[in-house]
Short mmCIF file of C-alpha atoms in Angstrom, two decimals:
data_model
loop_
_atom_site.label_atom_id
_atom_site.label_comp_id
_atom_site.label_asym_id
_atom_site.label_seq_id
_atom_site.Cartn_x
_atom_site.Cartn_y
_atom_site.Cartn_z
CA MET A 1 -17.45 13.12 -12.96
CA LEU A 2 -13.78 12.78 -14.28
CA LEU A 3 -12.67 10.80 -11.04
CA ALA A 4 -14.47 7.48 -11.01
CA ALA A 5 -15.92 5.61 -8.12
CA LEU A 6 -16.64 1.96 -9.02
CA VAL A 7 -17.27 -1.75 -8.39
CA VAL A 8 -18.19 -5.14 -6.54
CA ALA A 9 -21.09 -7.65 -6.78
CA ALA A 10 -24.59 -8.38 -5.60
CA ALA A 11 -27.68 -10.22 -7.07
CA PRO A 12 -30.72 -8.10 -7.73
CA ALA A 13 -33.58 -8.55 -5.34
CA PRO A 14 -36.97 -9.49 -6.90
CA ILE A 15 -39.13 -6.57 -8.14
CA ARG A 16 -42.59 -6.29 -6.67
CA ALA A 17 -45.41 -5.42 -9.08
CA ALA A 18 -47.00 -1.91 -9.26
CA GLN A 19 -44.18 -0.18 -7.58
CA PRO A 20 -44.38 3.61 -8.00
CA PRO A 21 -41.83 5.62 -10.04
CA ALA A 22 -40.59 7.09 -6.74
CA ALA A 23 -39.19 3.67 -6.04
CA ALA A 24 -37.13 3.97 -9.16
CA THR A 25 -35.70 7.28 -8.04
CA GLU A 26 -34.72 5.94 -4.68
CA LEU A 27 -33.03 2.83 -6.32
CA THR A 28 -31.15 5.24 -8.70
CA ASN A 29 -29.99 7.36 -5.86
CA GLN A 30 -28.89 4.22 -4.00
CA ALA A 31 -27.13 2.97 -7.04
CA LEU A 32 -25.10 6.18 -7.52
CA ASP A 33 -24.04 6.07 -3.87
CA LEU A 34 -22.84 2.57 -4.32
CA ALA A 35 -21.01 3.47 -7.39
CA TYR A 36 -19.19 6.31 -5.74
CA ASN A 37 -18.33 3.93 -2.99
CA LEU A 38 -16.67 1.56 -5.50
CA ASP A 39 -19.52 -0.98 -5.11
CA HIS A 40 -20.12 -1.02 -8.79
CA ASP A 41 -21.77 -4.29 -9.58
CA GLN A 42 -24.38 -3.62 -6.84
CA ALA A 43 -25.08 -0.26 -8.42
CA LEU A 44 -25.72 -1.89 -11.81
CA ALA A 45 -28.07 -4.33 -10.24
CA LEU A 46 -30.12 -1.53 -8.63
CA LEU A 47 -30.17 0.50 -11.88
CA HIS A 48 -31.55 -2.41 -13.90
CA ARG A 49 -34.33 -2.72 -11.20
CA ALA A 50 -35.05 1.05 -11.46
CA ILE A 51 -35.47 0.73 -15.32
CA ALA A 52 -37.73 -2.10 -14.99
CA ILE A 53 -39.92 -0.10 -12.61
CA ALA A 54 -39.91 3.12 -14.57
CA PRO A 55 -39.06 2.35 -18.29
CA ALA A 56 -40.26 5.63 -19.44
CA GLU A 57 -38.00 7.78 -17.16
CA PRO A 58 -34.76 9.00 -18.64
CA GLY A 59 -32.87 9.26 -15.31
CA PRO A 60 -32.24 5.56 -14.59
CA TYR A 61 -31.08 5.02 -18.16
CA ARG A 62 -28.70 8.07 -17.82
CA ALA A 63 -27.44 6.76 -14.51
CA LEU A 64 -26.84 3.22 -16.03
CA ALA A 65 -24.86 4.74 -18.84
CA SER A 66 -22.85 6.84 -16.35
CA VAL A 67 -21.81 3.84 -14.27
CA LEU A 68 -20.99 1.76 -17.37
CA TRP A 69 -18.77 4.66 -18.68
CA LEU A 70 -17.04 4.78 -15.30
CA ASN A 71 -16.56 1.14 -15.47
CA ILE A 72 -14.67 1.35 -18.81
CA LEU A 73 -12.42 4.12 -17.37
CA PHE A 74 -11.95 2.10 -14.24
CA ARG A 75 -10.78 -0.94 -16.13
CA ARG A 76 -8.29 1.24 -17.95
CA GLY A 77 -7.08 2.89 -14.69
CA ALA A 78 -7.98 6.31 -16.23
CA VAL A 79 -9.56 7.51 -12.99
CA THR A 80 -7.11 9.72 -11.40
CA VAL A 81 -6.17 13.38 -11.60
CA ASP A 82 -2.89 12.42 -13.15
CA HIS A 83 -4.61 11.27 -16.30
CA TYR A 84 -6.34 14.59 -16.84
CA LEU A 85 -3.92 17.36 -15.81
CA GLY A 86 -2.49 17.74 -19.36
CA ALA A 87 -4.43 19.78 -21.96
CA PHE A 88 -5.59 17.97 -25.05
CA SER A 89 -4.02 19.31 -28.10
CA ARG A 90 -5.02 16.78 -30.69
CA ASP A 91 -8.42 15.97 -32.21
CA THR A 92 -7.83 12.23 -31.88
CA ILE A 93 -6.02 10.23 -29.22
CA ALA A 94 -5.11 6.61 -29.66
CA LEU A 95 -6.92 4.57 -26.97
CA PRO A 96 -7.54 0.87 -26.51
CA PRO A 97 -11.09 -0.21 -27.41
CA PRO A 98 -13.51 -0.65 -24.67
CA PRO A 99 -14.96 -4.07 -23.82
CA PRO A 100 -17.62 -4.58 -26.69
CA ALA A 101 -20.39 -5.77 -24.36
CA ILE A 102 -20.00 -2.89 -21.92
CA ALA A 103 -19.69 -0.40 -24.81
CA ALA A 104 -22.83 -1.76 -26.36
CA GLN A 105 -24.81 -1.43 -23.05
CA PHE A 106 -23.43 2.14 -22.72
CA LYS A 107 -24.67 3.19 -26.14
CA ASP A 108 -28.10 1.61 -25.64
CA ALA A 109 -28.64 3.17 -22.23
CA ALA A 110 -27.38 6.62 -23.35
CA SER A 111 -29.55 6.51 -26.51
CA ARG A 112 -32.67 5.57 -24.54
CA ALA A 113 -32.02 8.37 -22.09
CA ALA A 114 -31.52 11.02 -24.78
CA THR A 115 -34.62 9.81 -26.93
CA LEU A 116 -36.92 9.87 -23.72
CA ALA A 117 -35.75 13.22 -22.78
CA SER A 118 -36.09 14.61 -26.42
CA GLN A 119 -39.69 13.44 -26.41
CA ARG A 120 -40.32 15.37 -23.14
CA VAL A 121 -38.64 18.42 -24.53
CA ALA A 122 -40.92 18.31 -27.59
CA ALA A 123 -43.98 17.91 -25.44
CA ARG A 124 -42.99 20.43 -22.73
CA ASP A 125 -40.55 22.98 -24.13
CA ALA A 126 -40.81 25.23 -21.11
CA ASP A 127 -40.05 22.46 -18.57
CA PRO A 128 -36.51 22.98 -17.23
CA GLN A 129 -36.19 19.38 -16.15
CA ALA A 130 -36.87 18.09 -19.59
CA HIS A 131 -34.06 20.20 -20.95
CA PHE A 132 -31.85 19.24 -18.12
CA ASP A 133 -32.34 15.53 -18.73
CA LEU A 134 -31.64 15.95 -22.42
CA GLY A 135 -28.54 18.08 -21.82
CA ALA A 136 -27.20 15.60 -19.25
CA ALA A 137 -27.70 12.66 -21.65
CA LEU A 138 -26.00 14.45 -24.48
CA GLY A 139 -23.17 15.64 -22.23
CA LEU A 140 -22.57 12.01 -21.14
CA ASP A 141 -22.34 10.91 -24.83
CA ALA A 142 -19.82 13.61 -25.53
CA SER A 143 -17.69 12.68 -22.54
CA TYR A 144 -17.73 9.04 -23.56
CA THR A 145 -16.78 10.00 -27.16
CA ALA A 146 -13.68 11.96 -25.82
CA THR A 147 -12.54 9.84 -23.01
CA VAL A 148 -13.24 6.25 -24.13
CA GLU A 149 -12.98 6.52 -28.03
CA GLY A 150 -10.36 9.31 -27.92
CA ARG A 151 -12.22 11.36 -30.59
CA MET A 152 -12.13 14.87 -29.22
CA LEU A 153 -13.59 16.85 -32.04
CA ALA A 154 -16.24 14.13 -32.85
CA GLY A 155 -17.84 14.86 -29.53
CA PHE A 156 -18.24 18.56 -30.25
CA ARG A 157 -21.79 18.28 -31.67
CA ALA A 158 -23.22 16.57 -28.66
CA ALA A 159 -21.27 18.65 -26.33
CA ARG A 160 -22.59 21.82 -27.92
CA ARG A 161 -26.23 20.56 -27.71
CA SER A 162 -25.55 19.63 -24.03
CA TYR A 163 -24.27 23.07 -23.29
CA ASN A 164 -27.17 24.76 -25.11
CA GLU A 165 -29.78 22.65 -23.30
CA HIS A 166 -28.41 23.51 -19.87
CA GLU A 167 -28.09 27.15 -20.78
CA ARG A 168 -31.84 26.90 -21.67
CA VAL A 169 -32.41 25.35 -18.21
CA LEU A 170 -30.70 28.39 -16.63
CA ALA A 171 -32.85 30.74 -18.66
CA LEU A 172 -35.98 29.07 -17.65
CA ASP A 173 -35.04 28.76 -13.99
CA PRO A 174 -31.97 30.71 -12.86
CA ALA A 175 -32.11 28.91 -9.55
CA ARG A 176 -31.24 25.61 -11.13
CA ALA A 177 -27.50 25.59 -9.95
CA ASP A 178 -27.17 21.97 -11.11
CA ALA A 179 -27.45 23.14 -14.79
CA GLY A 180 -24.38 25.28 -14.08
CA LEU A 181 -22.14 22.13 -13.84
CA ILE A 182 -22.20 21.34 -17.57
CA VAL A 183 -22.34 25.01 -18.61
CA GLY A 184 -19.39 25.71 -16.25
CA THR A 185 -17.46 22.74 -17.18
CA TYR A 186 -17.48 23.62 -20.89
CA ARG A 187 -16.73 27.18 -20.25
CA TYR A 188 -13.65 26.20 -18.12
CA LEU A 189 -12.48 23.58 -20.69
CA VAL A 190 -12.75 26.04 -23.53
CA SER A 191 -10.54 28.40 -21.60
CA THR A 192 -7.83 25.78 -21.31
CA LEU A 193 -7.65 24.76 -24.95
CA SER A 194 -5.03 25.83 -27.35
CA LEU A 195 -5.89 28.99 -29.45
CA PRO A 196 -6.92 27.15 -32.58
CA MET A 197 -9.19 24.71 -30.73
CA ARG A 198 -10.51 27.52 -28.56
CA THR A 199 -11.45 29.44 -31.64
CA LEU A 200 -13.12 26.36 -33.15
CA ALA A 201 -15.16 26.02 -29.87
CA TYR A 202 -16.29 29.62 -30.06
CA VAL A 203 -17.39 29.16 -33.64
CA ALA A 204 -19.24 26.06 -32.55
CA GLY A 205 -21.18 28.06 -30.09
CA PHE A 206 -19.42 27.52 -26.70
CA GLY A 207 -19.03 30.18 -24.40
CA GLY A 208 -15.70 30.65 -22.40
CA GLY A 209 -14.44 32.15 -19.28
CA ARG A 210 -12.27 30.43 -16.75
CA GLU A 211 -13.48 32.22 -13.68
CA ARG A 212 -17.07 32.14 -14.56
CA GLY A 213 -16.80 28.44 -15.29
CA ILE A 214 -15.33 27.69 -11.92
CA GLN A 215 -17.93 29.75 -10.27
CA LEU A 216 -20.83 27.87 -11.88
CA ILE A 217 -19.29 24.52 -10.88
CA GLU A 218 -18.83 25.77 -7.33
CA GLN A 219 -22.53 26.81 -7.20
CA ALA A 220 -23.46 23.40 -8.35
CA ALA A 221 -21.34 21.76 -5.63
CA ARG A 222 -23.00 23.91 -2.96
CA ASP A 223 -26.54 23.09 -4.22
CA THR A 224 -27.77 20.96 -1.24
CA ARG A 225 -31.52 21.54 -1.92
CA ALA A 226 -31.89 18.49 -4.08
CA SER A 227 -31.14 15.59 -1.76
CA SER A 228 -33.01 13.07 -4.00
CA GLY A 229 -34.35 12.84 -7.46
CA PRO A 230 -32.94 13.51 -10.89
CA ARG A 231 -30.91 16.49 -9.49
CA ALA A 232 -29.26 14.69 -6.68
CA ASN A 233 -26.12 13.46 -8.48
CA SER A 234 -25.12 16.79 -10.00
CA ARG A 235 -23.68 17.92 -6.73
CA THR A 236 -21.45 15.01 -6.37
CA GLU A 237 -20.30 15.29 -9.97
CA ALA A 238 -19.51 18.93 -9.32
CA LEU A 239 -17.37 18.07 -6.24
CA PHE A 240 -15.32 15.47 -8.36
CA ALA A 241 -14.96 18.07 -11.14
CA LEU A 242 -13.58 20.57 -8.66
CA ILE A 243 -10.88 18.15 -7.48
CA LEU A 244 -9.39 18.26 -11.08
CA ILE A 245 -9.96 22.00 -11.58
CA TYR A 246 -8.41 22.97 -8.20
CA ASN A 247 -5.40 20.80 -8.87
CA ARG A 248 -5.04 22.42 -12.37
CA GLU A 249 -5.20 25.83 -10.77
CA ALA A 250 -2.78 24.93 -7.98
CA ARG A 251 -5.59 25.58 -5.46
CA TYR A 252 -4.35 22.61 -3.36
CA ASP A 253 -6.02 23.65 -0.08
CA ASP A 254 -9.44 23.90 -1.86
CA ALA A 255 -8.91 20.46 -3.56
CA ILE A 256 -8.00 18.80 -0.28
CA ALA A 257 -11.12 20.24 1.35
CA VAL A 258 -13.28 18.84 -1.33
CA LEU A 259 -11.61 15.45 -1.08
CA ARG A 260 -12.22 15.35 2.58
CA GLN A 261 -15.74 16.23 2.00
CA LEU A 262 -16.15 13.38 -0.55
CA ARG A 263 -14.34 11.00 1.74
CA GLY A 264 -16.94 11.59 4.38
CA MET A 265 -19.71 11.02 1.83
CA TYR A 266 -18.10 7.98 0.35
CA PRO A 267 -15.97 6.31 3.00
CA ARG A 268 -15.45 3.03 0.99
CA ASN A 269 -13.79 4.85 -1.89
CA ARG A 270 -10.10 4.25 -1.28
CA LEU A 271 -9.30 6.24 -4.50
CA LEU A 272 -10.19 9.41 -2.67
CA VAL A 273 -7.43 8.73 -0.12
CA LEU A 274 -5.01 8.27 -2.84
CA GLU A 275 -6.08 11.56 -4.52
CA GLU A 276 -5.74 13.40 -1.23
CA ALA A 277 -2.23 12.25 -0.78
CA ALA A 278 -1.32 13.00 -4.35
CA THR A 279 -2.70 16.54 -3.94
CA ALA A 280 -0.68 16.96 -0.68
CA ILE A 281 2.56 15.94 -2.73
CA ARG A 282 1.76 18.60 -5.24
CA ALA A 283 1.40 21.11 -2.57
CA GLY A 284 4.74 20.17 -1.11
CA ARG A 285 3.26 18.49 2.06
CA ALA A 286 5.16 15.14 1.99
CA GLN A 287 4.65 14.05 5.56
CA PRO A 288 0.95 13.92 5.64
CA ALA A 289 0.97 12.43 2.07
CA GLN A 290 3.27 9.67 3.22
CA ASP A 291 0.96 8.93 6.23
CA LEU A 292 -2.14 8.73 4.04
CA LEU A 293 -0.39 6.59 1.54
CA THR A 294 0.76 4.18 4.22
CA GLU A 295 -2.82 3.88 5.51
CA GLY A 296 -4.09 3.47 2.10
CA LEU A 297 -1.70 0.74 1.07
CA ALA A 298 -2.89 -1.23 4.05
CA SER A 299 -6.45 -1.03 2.66
CA VAL A 300 -5.39 -2.02 -0.78
CA GLY A 301 -3.68 -5.12 0.62
CA ALA A 302 -6.94 -6.21 2.27
CA GLU A 303 -9.27 -5.17 -0.60
CA ARG A 304 -11.41 -7.85 -2.12
CA ARG A 305 -12.96 -5.85 -4.73
CA PRO A 306 -11.42 -5.07 -8.16
CA LEU A 307 -8.42 -2.80 -8.28
CA ILE A 308 -7.45 -0.43 -11.12
CA PRO A 309 -4.66 -1.81 -13.37
CA GLY A 310 -1.36 -1.55 -11.55
CA GLU A 311 -3.01 0.03 -8.54
CA GLU A 312 -0.64 -1.02 -5.91
CA ALA A 313 2.37 0.18 -7.99
CA LEU A 314 0.58 3.59 -8.34
CA TRP A 315 0.30 3.74 -4.56
CA ARG A 316 3.96 2.78 -4.14
CA TYR A 317 4.97 5.37 -6.70
CA LYS A 318 3.17 8.11 -4.85
CA ARG A 319 4.58 7.07 -1.45
CA GLY A 320 8.02 6.84 -3.10
CA LEU A 321 7.72 10.53 -4.04
CA ALA A 322 6.62 11.47 -0.63
CA ARG A 323 9.47 9.65 1.11
CA ALA A 324 12.06 10.98 -1.45
CA ALA A 325 10.86 14.56 -0.59
CA LEU A 326 11.46 13.55 3.09
CA ALA A 327 14.86 12.13 2.26
CA ARG A 328 13.95 8.88 3.53
CA ALA A 329 16.04 5.82 2.54
CA ASP A 330 13.04 3.60 1.96
CA ALA A 331 11.91 5.87 -0.95
CA ASP A 332 14.04 3.63 -3.29
CA ALA A 333 12.14 0.50 -2.36
CA ASP A 334 8.72 2.06 -3.13
CA LEU A 335 9.94 3.46 -6.42
CA ARG A 336 11.57 0.14 -7.52
CA ARG A 337 8.21 -1.60 -6.74
CA ALA A 338 6.47 1.00 -8.96
CA ILE A 339 8.51 -0.11 -11.90
CA ALA A 340 7.40 -3.71 -11.62
CA PRO A 341 5.99 -5.33 -14.82
CA ASP A 342 2.40 -5.18 -13.52
CA ALA A 343 2.65 -1.31 -13.23
CA GLU A 344 1.17 0.99 -15.87
CA LEU A 345 3.75 2.29 -18.31
CA TRP A 346 3.24 5.92 -17.28
CA VAL A 347 3.77 4.99 -13.61
CA GLN A 348 6.98 3.11 -14.46
CA GLY A 349 8.25 5.99 -16.49
CA ARG A 350 7.48 8.57 -13.74
CA ALA A 351 9.12 6.32 -11.12
CA HIS A 352 12.25 6.27 -13.33
CA VAL A 353 12.22 10.08 -13.38
CA ALA A 354 12.02 10.11 -9.55
CA LEU A 355 14.84 7.71 -9.24
CA GLY A 356 16.92 9.70 -11.61
CA ARG A 357 16.29 12.82 -9.61
CA MET A 358 17.41 10.97 -6.43
CA ALA A 359 20.53 9.82 -8.23
CA LEU A 360 21.28 13.37 -9.34
CA ALA A 361 20.80 14.71 -5.90
CA ARG A 362 23.54 12.40 -4.61
CA GLY A 363 25.89 13.31 -7.44
CA ASP A 364 25.49 10.16 -9.54
CA ARG A 365 24.99 11.64 -13.06
CA LYS A 366 25.63 8.34 -14.80
CA SER A 367 22.72 6.59 -13.02
CA ALA A 368 20.51 9.73 -13.53
CA GLY A 369 21.11 9.55 -17.22
CA VAL A 370 20.26 5.84 -17.37
CA GLU A 371 17.01 6.43 -15.49
CA ALA A 372 16.21 9.42 -17.76
CA ARG A 373 16.53 7.36 -20.93
CA GLU A 374 14.43 4.56 -19.52
CA ALA A 375 11.79 7.02 -18.36
CA ASP A 376 11.71 8.62 -21.84
CA ARG A 377 11.18 5.13 -23.41
CA LEU A 378 8.31 4.10 -21.08
CA CYS A 379 6.49 7.41 -21.11
CA ARG A 380 6.51 7.69 -24.88
CA ARG A 381 5.02 4.10 -25.02
CA GLY A 382 2.57 5.05 -22.24
CA GLY A 383 1.50 8.33 -24.03
CA ASP A 384 2.50 10.60 -21.11
CA PRO A 385 3.94 13.96 -22.67
CA LEU A 386 4.44 15.55 -19.29
CA CYS A 387 6.71 12.57 -18.20
CA VAL A 388 8.61 12.83 -21.54
CA ASP A 389 9.29 16.56 -20.80
CA ASN A 390 10.49 15.65 -17.28
CA ALA A 391 12.76 12.93 -18.70
CA THR A 392 14.20 15.32 -21.14
CA THR A 393 15.02 17.85 -18.44
CA LEU A 394 16.46 15.15 -16.21
CA SER A 395 18.66 13.94 -19.17
CA ARG A 396 20.03 17.44 -19.74
CA SER A 397 20.79 17.92 -16.07
CA ALA A 398 22.63 14.50 -16.04
CA ASP A 399 24.69 15.58 -18.90
CA GLY A 400 25.50 18.88 -17.20
CA ARG A 401 23.54 21.00 -19.63
#
């Protein structure tokens, strides 16, 4: 859910009259498969067809909102594990505004999904699927508020209702492992918050528990019973969530296993190759990371679909890290390419940290200090506190402290 999979184009095929709702379900499943394969425009076209076929179904509206949300994150480049490894400590984060047209479409689709699901809950309170649909719609709204608008606390109300709805699903049907995704995600996230925010979350009605949260998400990721229908996408979302969680927990072997599973499911998603390589670097496995990144850079060069902002520079930065760990002379060239003007500020800043560390390793403290100061400047502008900390440490080492 946190690692996106988006975008290209296709014209929608004509809709035949009197198609059954099952056709809408199939189109929704196909659309989500396309989205996770980075064929995003095709996915949107299919979802509009699904809505036209079954306008009273919440599922296609929710899927449409989800893909639009991912589109916004993709356009920002906020679709990698690096963006989410730090813990949020403020209730508001300054983010650029989303494209107005896409934001309006998201709000409309998410609202329709929640309204339709609420009506079903009111009519059938003992129906687990009705509560699942409502909780999923509310959870999507909470995620959008936090990741797109940067208003962490403002999303608490929708997040709490989402959590409660999916706990209700589990109470009605304990076998619904898909409902454990949202419950587990919030339990895990609460456990990672600072004490004041964690206390606020408990008061708001959230449960905590790191291990229990991970267990629930893992169960959702193993839930292969639902190969189609409204539950089908939860397994994929759980797998993507586990990539981030396993990296946070330094469970790199587990993260790589999930990434390889997802690469088999979505072979056109080049970002999964990037994430596997980045995870290998965190695990200290520079050679396989270097090999994957070299392979991936070739695919980026041949790509005709949209790239995330500064994507080639990001690949170069990661390969520069791997090559630096291997003491290869060509690491410098990759890292210099990663500080090009088209690179994202946080990538430029981290590349300067890496160059500074290389300078320090060869005994050039003066160059290391220059790189540390430039890294600090860029990472502050890019809103990357982890990089700022690394730049500070590098500066102290360059000064002999």
